[in-house]
mmCIF file of C-alpha atoms in Angstrom:
data_model
loop_
_atom_site.group_PDB
_atom_site.id
_atom_site.type_symbol
_atom_site.label_atom_id
_atom_site.label_comp_id
_atom_site.label_asym_id
_atom_site.label_seq_id
_atom_site.Cartn_x
_atom_site.Cartn_y
_atom_site.Cartn_z
ATOM 1 C CA MET A 1 -12.769 0.489 -12.292
ATOM 2 C CA PHE A 2 -9.492 -1.347 -12.789
ATOM 3 C CA LYS A 3 -7.791 0.886 -10.196
ATOM 4 C CA SER A 4 -9.986 -0.620 -7.470
ATOM 5 C CA ARG A 5 -9.441 -4.156 -8.758
ATOM 6 C CA LEU A 6 -5.686 -3.563 -8.887
ATOM 7 C CA ASN A 7 -5.677 -2.257 -5.291
ATOM 8 C CA GLU A 8 -7.499 -5.399 -4.154
ATOM 9 C CA LEU A 9 -4.992 -7.593 -6.005
ATOM 10 C CA CYS A 10 -2.080 -5.825 -4.290
ATOM 11 C CA GLN A 11 -3.720 -6.277 -0.886
ATOM 12 C CA GLN A 12 -4.329 -9.973 -1.534
ATOM 13 C CA ARG A 13 -0.709 -10.545 -2.546
ATOM 14 C CA ARG A 14 0.724 -8.307 0.213
ATOM 15 C CA TRP A 15 2.358 -5.858 -2.219
ATOM 16 C CA ALA A 16 2.803 -2.148 -1.617
ATOM 17 C CA PRO A 17 -0.016 0.015 -3.066
ATOM 18 C CA PRO A 18 0.272 0.992 -6.748
ATOM 19 C CA GLU A 19 2.144 4.214 -7.545
ATOM 20 C CA TYR A 20 0.945 6.245 -10.518
ATOM 21 C CA GLU A 21 2.841 8.789 -12.610
ATOM 22 C CA VAL A 22 0.950 10.882 -15.181
ATOM 23 C CA THR A 23 2.350 12.917 -18.070
ATOM 24 C CA ARG A 24 0.459 15.601 -19.976
ATOM 25 C CA GLU A 25 0.865 16.664 -23.591
ATOM 26 C CA GLY A 26 -0.919 18.902 -26.068
ATOM 27 C CA ALA A 27 -2.568 22.290 -25.879
ATOM 28 C CA ASP A 28 -4.191 23.549 -22.685
ATOM 29 C CA HIS A 29 -7.687 23.366 -24.213
ATOM 30 C CA MET A 30 -7.153 19.791 -25.447
ATOM 31 C CA PRO A 31 -4.654 17.988 -23.196
ATOM 32 C CA LEU A 32 -3.733 14.338 -23.597
ATOM 33 C CA PHE A 33 -2.680 12.205 -20.643
ATOM 34 C CA ARG A 34 -0.633 9.021 -20.326
ATOM 35 C CA ALA A 35 0.020 7.108 -17.101
ATOM 36 C CA THR A 36 2.513 4.639 -15.683
ATOM 37 C CA VAL A 37 1.845 2.487 -12.625
ATOM 38 C CA ALA A 38 4.597 0.828 -10.574
ATOM 39 C CA ILE A 39 3.802 -2.397 -8.711
ATOM 40 C CA ASN A 40 6.156 -4.782 -6.972
ATOM 41 C CA GLY A 41 9.182 -3.451 -8.860
ATOM 42 C CA LYS A 42 7.514 -3.529 -12.310
ATOM 43 C CA GLU A 43 6.002 -0.745 -14.424
ATOM 44 C CA PHE A 44 2.918 -0.853 -16.657
ATOM 45 C CA ARG A 45 1.794 1.873 -19.064
ATOM 46 C CA SER A 46 -1.500 3.069 -20.468
ATOM 47 C CA ALA A 47 -2.170 2.868 -24.200
ATOM 48 C CA GLU A 48 0.108 4.950 -26.428
ATOM 49 C CA ASP A 49 -2.795 6.961 -27.854
ATOM 50 C CA GLY A 50 -3.417 8.411 -24.380
ATOM 51 C CA ALA A 51 -6.596 9.530 -22.616
ATOM 52 C CA TRP A 52 -8.568 12.749 -22.182
ATOM 53 C CA SER A 53 -8.367 12.785 -18.370
ATOM 54 C CA VAL A 54 -5.936 11.814 -15.614
ATOM 55 C CA ARG A 55 -8.466 9.400 -14.171
ATOM 56 C CA GLU A 56 -8.931 7.605 -17.478
ATOM 57 C CA ALA A 57 -5.174 7.386 -18.091
ATOM 58 C CA GLU A 58 -4.565 5.897 -14.639
ATOM 59 C CA ASN A 59 -7.394 3.420 -15.147
ATOM 60 C CA LEU A 60 -5.885 2.311 -18.471
ATOM 61 C CA ALA A 61 -2.507 1.772 -16.801
ATOM 62 C CA ALA A 62 -4.234 -0.139 -13.987
ATOM 63 C CA MET A 63 -6.008 -2.310 -16.579
ATOM 64 C CA ALA A 64 -2.702 -3.196 -18.236
ATOM 65 C CA ALA A 65 -1.177 -4.085 -14.861
ATOM 66 C CA PHE A 66 -4.191 -6.039 -13.620
ATOM 67 C CA GLU A 67 -4.509 -8.139 -16.764
ATOM 68 C CA ARG A 68 -0.816 -9.020 -16.669
ATOM 69 C CA LEU A 69 -0.497 -9.673 -12.913
ATOM 70 C CA SER A 70 -3.789 -11.488 -12.374
ATOM 71 C CA ALA A 71 -2.716 -14.044 -14.971
ATOM 72 C CA VAL A 72 0.213 -14.999 -12.720
ATOM 73 C CA PRO A 73 -0.815 -17.486 -9.977
ATOM 74 C CA ALA A 74 -0.556 -16.160 -6.429
ATOM 75 C CA PRO A 75 2.031 -17.799 -4.155
ATOM 76 C CA LEU A 76 0.771 -20.610 -1.946
ATOM 77 C CA ARG A 77 -0.673 -19.445 1.366
ATOM 78 C CA PRO A 78 0.797 -20.525 4.696
ATOM 79 C CA ALA A 79 -1.203 -22.866 6.889
ATOM 80 C CA PRO A 80 -4.220 -21.314 8.661
ATOM 81 C CA GLY A 81 -3.222 -19.516 11.845
ATOM 82 C CA GLU A 82 0.433 -19.147 10.861
ATOM 83 C CA LEU A 83 1.949 -15.730 11.577
ATOM 84 C CA ILE A 84 4.620 -14.352 9.322
ATOM 85 C CA SER A 85 6.651 -11.163 9.104
ATOM 86 C CA PRO A 86 8.413 -9.558 6.141
ATOM 87 C CA PRO A 87 11.755 -11.213 5.391
ATOM 88 C CA ALA A 88 14.831 -9.260 6.451
ATOM 89 C CA SER A 89 16.071 -8.969 2.863
ATOM 90 C CA ILE A 90 12.912 -7.225 1.657
ATOM 91 C CA HIS A 91 14.561 -3.846 2.151
ATOM 92 C CA LEU A 92 17.483 -4.748 -0.108
ATOM 93 C CA GLU A 93 15.452 -5.060 -3.311
ATOM 94 C CA GLY A 94 13.014 -2.993 -5.290
ATOM 95 C CA PRO A 95 12.670 0.733 -6.087
ATOM 96 C CA PRO A 96 13.705 3.179 -3.328
ATOM 97 C CA LYS A 97 10.156 4.501 -2.812
ATOM 98 C CA MET A 98 8.812 0.992 -2.289
ATOM 99 C CA ARG A 99 11.672 0.107 0.087
ATOM 100 C CA LEU A 100 11.043 3.274 2.105
ATOM 101 C CA GLN A 101 7.334 2.528 2.318
ATOM 102 C CA ILE A 102 8.004 -1.002 3.561
ATOM 103 C CA TYR A 103 10.530 0.387 6.052
ATOM 104 C CA CYS A 104 7.862 2.708 7.495
ATOM 105 C CA GLN A 105 5.288 -0.084 7.684
ATOM 106 C CA LYS A 106 7.732 -2.346 9.509
ATOM 107 C CA ALA A 107 8.697 0.457 11.918
ATOM 108 C CA GLY A 108 5.061 1.339 12.643
ATOM 109 C CA LYS A 109 5.466 4.849 11.182
ATOM 110 C CA GLN A 110 3.106 6.794 8.925
ATOM 111 C CA LEU A 111 3.733 6.317 5.216
ATOM 112 C CA PRO A 112 6.209 8.732 3.563
ATOM 113 C CA SER A 113 4.839 11.963 2.079
ATOM 114 C CA TYR A 114 6.557 13.706 -0.840
ATOM 115 C CA ARG A 115 6.710 17.434 -1.645
ATOM 116 C CA PRO A 116 7.982 18.641 -5.058
ATOM 117 C CA ILE A 117 10.346 21.565 -5.686
ATOM 118 C CA TYR A 118 10.210 23.073 -9.191
ATOM 119 C CA GLU A 119 12.817 24.904 -11.268
ATOM 120 C CA GLY A 120 12.726 26.247 -14.833
ATOM 121 C CA SER A 121 10.009 27.155 -17.314
ATOM 122 C CA PRO A 122 6.849 25.026 -17.710
ATOM 123 C CA HIS A 123 8.103 23.420 -20.949
ATOM 124 C CA LEU A 124 11.541 22.609 -19.511
ATOM 125 C CA ARG A 125 10.867 22.024 -15.840
ATOM 126 C CA LYS A 126 13.215 20.282 -13.429
ATOM 127 C CA PHE A 127 12.319 18.702 -10.122
ATOM 128 C CA LYS A 128 13.625 18.065 -6.658
ATOM 129 C CA SER A 129 11.680 16.272 -3.968
ATOM 130 C CA VAL A 130 11.477 16.379 -0.182
ATOM 131 C CA VAL A 131 10.193 13.291 1.603
ATOM 132 C CA THR A 132 8.920 13.443 5.185
ATOM 133 C CA VAL A 133 9.307 10.377 7.395
ATOM 134 C CA ASP A 134 8.238 10.499 11.042
ATOM 135 C CA GLY A 135 8.640 14.295 11.134
ATOM 136 C CA GLN A 136 12.074 14.263 9.466
ATOM 137 C CA GLU A 137 12.628 15.743 6.002
ATOM 138 C CA PHE A 138 15.069 14.387 3.408
ATOM 139 C CA GLU A 139 15.787 16.237 0.148
ATOM 140 C CA SER A 140 17.001 14.807 -3.156
ATOM 141 C CA PRO A 141 20.570 15.978 -3.863
ATOM 142 C CA GLU A 142 20.039 17.459 -7.345
ATOM 143 C CA PHE A 143 17.356 18.434 -9.857
ATOM 144 C CA CYS A 144 15.897 15.779 -12.177
ATOM 145 C CA TYR A 145 13.859 16.004 -15.364
ATOM 146 C CA LYS A 146 11.173 13.704 -13.959
ATOM 147 C CA LEU A 147 9.365 14.078 -10.640
ATOM 148 C CA LYS A 148 9.434 10.297 -10.196
ATOM 149 C CA GLU A 149 13.244 10.296 -10.379
ATOM 150 C CA ALA A 150 13.446 13.138 -7.848
ATOM 151 C CA GLU A 151 11.179 11.278 -5.406
ATOM 152 C CA ALA A 152 13.277 8.118 -5.812
ATOM 153 C CA ALA A 153 16.437 10.134 -5.073
ATOM 154 C CA ALA A 154 14.851 11.617 -1.942
ATOM 155 C CA ALA A 155 13.796 8.125 -0.815
ATOM 156 C CA LYS A 156 17.417 6.954 -1.242
ATOM 157 C CA VAL A 157 18.633 9.780 1.008
ATOM 158 C CA ALA A 158 16.038 8.852 3.630
ATOM 159 C CA LEU A 159 16.948 5.140 3.538
ATOM 160 C CA ALA A 160 20.632 5.985 3.967
ATOM 161 C CA SER A 161 19.914 8.300 6.918
ATOM 162 C CA LEU A 162 17.328 6.323 8.913
ATOM 163 C CA PRO A 163 18.261 3.671 11.530
ATOM 164 C CA PRO A 164 19.089 0.171 10.214
ATOM 165 C CA GLN A 165 16.064 -2.030 9.684
ATOM 166 C CA ALA A 166 17.508 -4.784 11.856
ATOM 167 C CA SER A 167 17.065 -2.618 14.954
ATOM 168 C CA LEU A 168 13.360 -2.041 14.353
ATOM 169 C CA PRO A 169 10.614 -3.986 16.138
ATOM 170 C CA VAL A 170 8.633 -6.278 13.835
ATOM 171 C CA LEU A 171 4.886 -6.364 14.385
ATOM 172 C CA LYS A 172 3.168 -9.635 13.607
ATOM 173 C CA VAL A 173 1.395 -9.731 10.281
ATOM 174 C CA SER A 174 -1.483 -12.078 9.594
ATOM 175 C CA SER A 175 -1.044 -14.166 6.459
ATOM 176 C CA LEU A 176 -4.739 -14.711 5.664
ATOM 177 C CA SER A 177 -7.620 -12.348 5.004
ATOM 178 C CA TYR A 178 -9.365 -13.053 8.298
ATOM 179 C CA LYS A 179 -11.785 -10.161 7.783
ATOM 180 C CA ASN A 180 -13.180 -11.946 4.745
ATOM 181 C CA LEU A 181 -13.231 -15.283 6.567
ATOM 182 C CA LEU A 182 -15.036 -13.755 9.546
ATOM 183 C CA GLN A 183 -17.593 -12.043 7.326
ATOM 184 C CA GLU A 184 -18.259 -15.279 5.436
ATOM 185 C CA LEU A 185 -18.694 -17.103 8.748
ATOM 186 C CA ALA A 186 -21.116 -14.411 9.991
ATOM 187 C CA GLN A 187 -23.202 -14.719 6.824
ATOM 188 C CA LYS A 188 -23.213 -18.509 7.039
ATOM 189 C CA GLU A 189 -24.266 -18.536 10.715
ATOM 190 C CA ARG A 190 -26.672 -15.591 10.236
ATOM 191 C CA PHE A 191 -24.762 -13.443 12.727
ATOM 192 C CA PRO A 192 -24.932 -9.631 12.521
ATOM 193 C CA PHE A 193 -22.040 -8.192 10.490
ATOM 194 C CA PRO A 194 -18.821 -7.728 12.526
ATOM 195 C CA LEU A 195 -18.322 -4.225 13.971
ATOM 196 C CA TYR A 196 -14.749 -2.899 14.197
ATOM 197 C CA ASN A 197 -13.372 -0.221 16.509
ATOM 198 C CA THR A 198 -9.818 0.875 15.704
ATOM 199 C CA THR A 199 -7.511 3.360 17.415
ATOM 200 C CA SER A 200 -3.943 4.605 16.938
ATOM 201 C CA ASP A 201 -3.397 4.954 20.707
ATOM 202 C CA VAL A 202 -0.945 2.074 21.239
ATOM 203 C CA PRO A 203 1.594 2.978 23.982
ATOM 204 C CA ASP A 204 4.110 0.218 23.224
ATOM 205 C CA TYR A 205 4.058 0.735 19.452
ATOM 206 C CA PRO A 206 4.203 4.427 18.375
ATOM 207 C CA GLY A 207 2.469 4.872 15.022
ATOM 208 C CA ALA A 208 0.748 1.487 15.202
ATOM 209 C CA TYR A 209 -2.958 0.636 15.473
ATOM 210 C CA LYS A 210 -5.041 -1.716 17.590
ATOM 211 C CA SER A 211 -8.541 -2.902 16.897
ATOM 212 C CA THR A 212 -11.470 -4.739 18.448
ATOM 213 C CA VAL A 213 -14.315 -6.474 16.637
ATOM 214 C CA GLU A 214 -17.773 -7.229 18.034
ATOM 215 C CA VAL A 215 -19.532 -10.408 16.897
ATOM 216 C CA GLN A 216 -22.666 -11.772 18.546
ATOM 217 C CA SER A 217 -22.269 -9.222 21.402
ATOM 218 C CA VAL A 218 -18.765 -10.572 22.145
ATOM 219 C CA ILE A 219 -15.776 -8.233 21.733
ATOM 220 C CA PHE A 220 -12.419 -9.583 20.532
ATOM 221 C CA GLN A 221 -9.129 -7.678 20.568
ATOM 222 C CA GLY A 222 -6.212 -8.406 18.243
ATOM 223 C CA ASP A 223 -2.489 -7.684 18.312
ATOM 224 C CA PRO A 224 -1.268 -4.236 17.198
ATOM 225 C CA GLY A 225 -0.744 -3.740 13.468
ATOM 226 C CA ASN A 226 1.298 -1.450 11.234
ATOM 227 C CA SER A 227 -1.888 -0.128 9.615
ATOM 228 C CA LYS A 228 -5.571 0.194 10.419
ATOM 229 C CA LYS A 229 -6.355 -2.637 8.027
ATOM 230 C CA GLN A 230 -3.795 -4.951 9.611
ATOM 231 C CA ALA A 231 -5.054 -4.192 13.128
ATOM 232 C CA GLU A 232 -8.602 -5.076 12.043
ATOM 233 C CA MET A 233 -7.272 -8.236 10.394
ATOM 234 C CA ASN A 234 -5.608 -9.259 13.670
ATOM 235 C CA ALA A 235 -8.843 -8.714 15.617
ATOM 236 C CA ALA A 236 -10.810 -10.648 12.999
ATOM 237 C CA LYS A 237 -8.368 -13.532 13.346
ATOM 238 C CA VAL A 238 -9.016 -13.801 17.112
ATOM 239 C CA ALA A 239 -12.785 -13.778 16.554
ATOM 240 C CA PHE A 240 -12.690 -16.225 13.645
ATOM 241 C CA GLN A 241 -10.541 -18.722 15.519
ATOM 242 C CA HIS A 242 -12.825 -18.444 18.571
ATOM 243 C CA PHE A 243 -15.945 -19.391 16.605
ATOM 244 C CA LYS A 244 -14.067 -22.005 14.582
ATOM 245 C CA ASN A 245 -12.785 -23.700 17.752
ATOM 246 C CA SER A 246 -16.157 -23.496 19.484
ATOM 247 C CA LYS A 247 -17.726 -25.404 16.603
#
C-alpha cells in the first residue's frame, strides 16, 4: 500500500503526517471517488478517472505523492548524536492545519481534532469547522464550499488565539532513527528484540511522553518526547549509544 510507504517517507523526513481529502461523484449505487493528499505544503491528486472506493482513491493519491517525493533526495543528516529542535520560523510557513499541528507537537499537546458543521442540501452543502486544541474549541468564521477550506479557517483562528510559540518549551527531538539503529544492532549481536514501555505520565511536560527500553536485561530511559514515537526514539538513542560506546 502506497499510504503506508508515504507515511514512512514522512516520518523519515520529519514531515507532518499526510492529510487526505476525498470527493464523491455519481449515483449512490455507483459512486466514484477522487482524493487529494497534502504533504509538506504541497498537494497531490489521484488519477482523473477516479476510483470505486475511498481507500483506493487515497492510495492512488499516495502513489502520486510517493513517486514524486521519493525521487527528491532527502536532506543531509546531522552528525550522529546531535540533537535538534524545529526552527523558530517553522510556524510562519505552510498551510494553517500543518502549522497548528506543529504548534501542538512543539507544545507537547495532543494533535488538533476537527468537527464539521453542515448547512444546505446534500448537492449544495456548505461547511464550517470547529477545531479542538488542548480542550479549547475554535470555530471558522464563515461557511465554505469545501470542508478542507473550513478546517483551514478554523486552524487560522486557533493559531491567532493560542499563546505565541516563542513562549513554549521545546522538547529535544532526536535527528536519527535510533529505533532502527538499535534493532539492527540487536540483530547483529543476536540480542533479544528491544522491549519498549511508554507512558504519558510526565509531570514536567503535560501532554508529553516518556519511554524506557529493555535490551539484554538492561533498562534505559530517554528524555521526554512530544509523541509516543519520539519518546521511544529518545530511549533507543540512550541504549544504542551505551552499546556503541561499550564496544
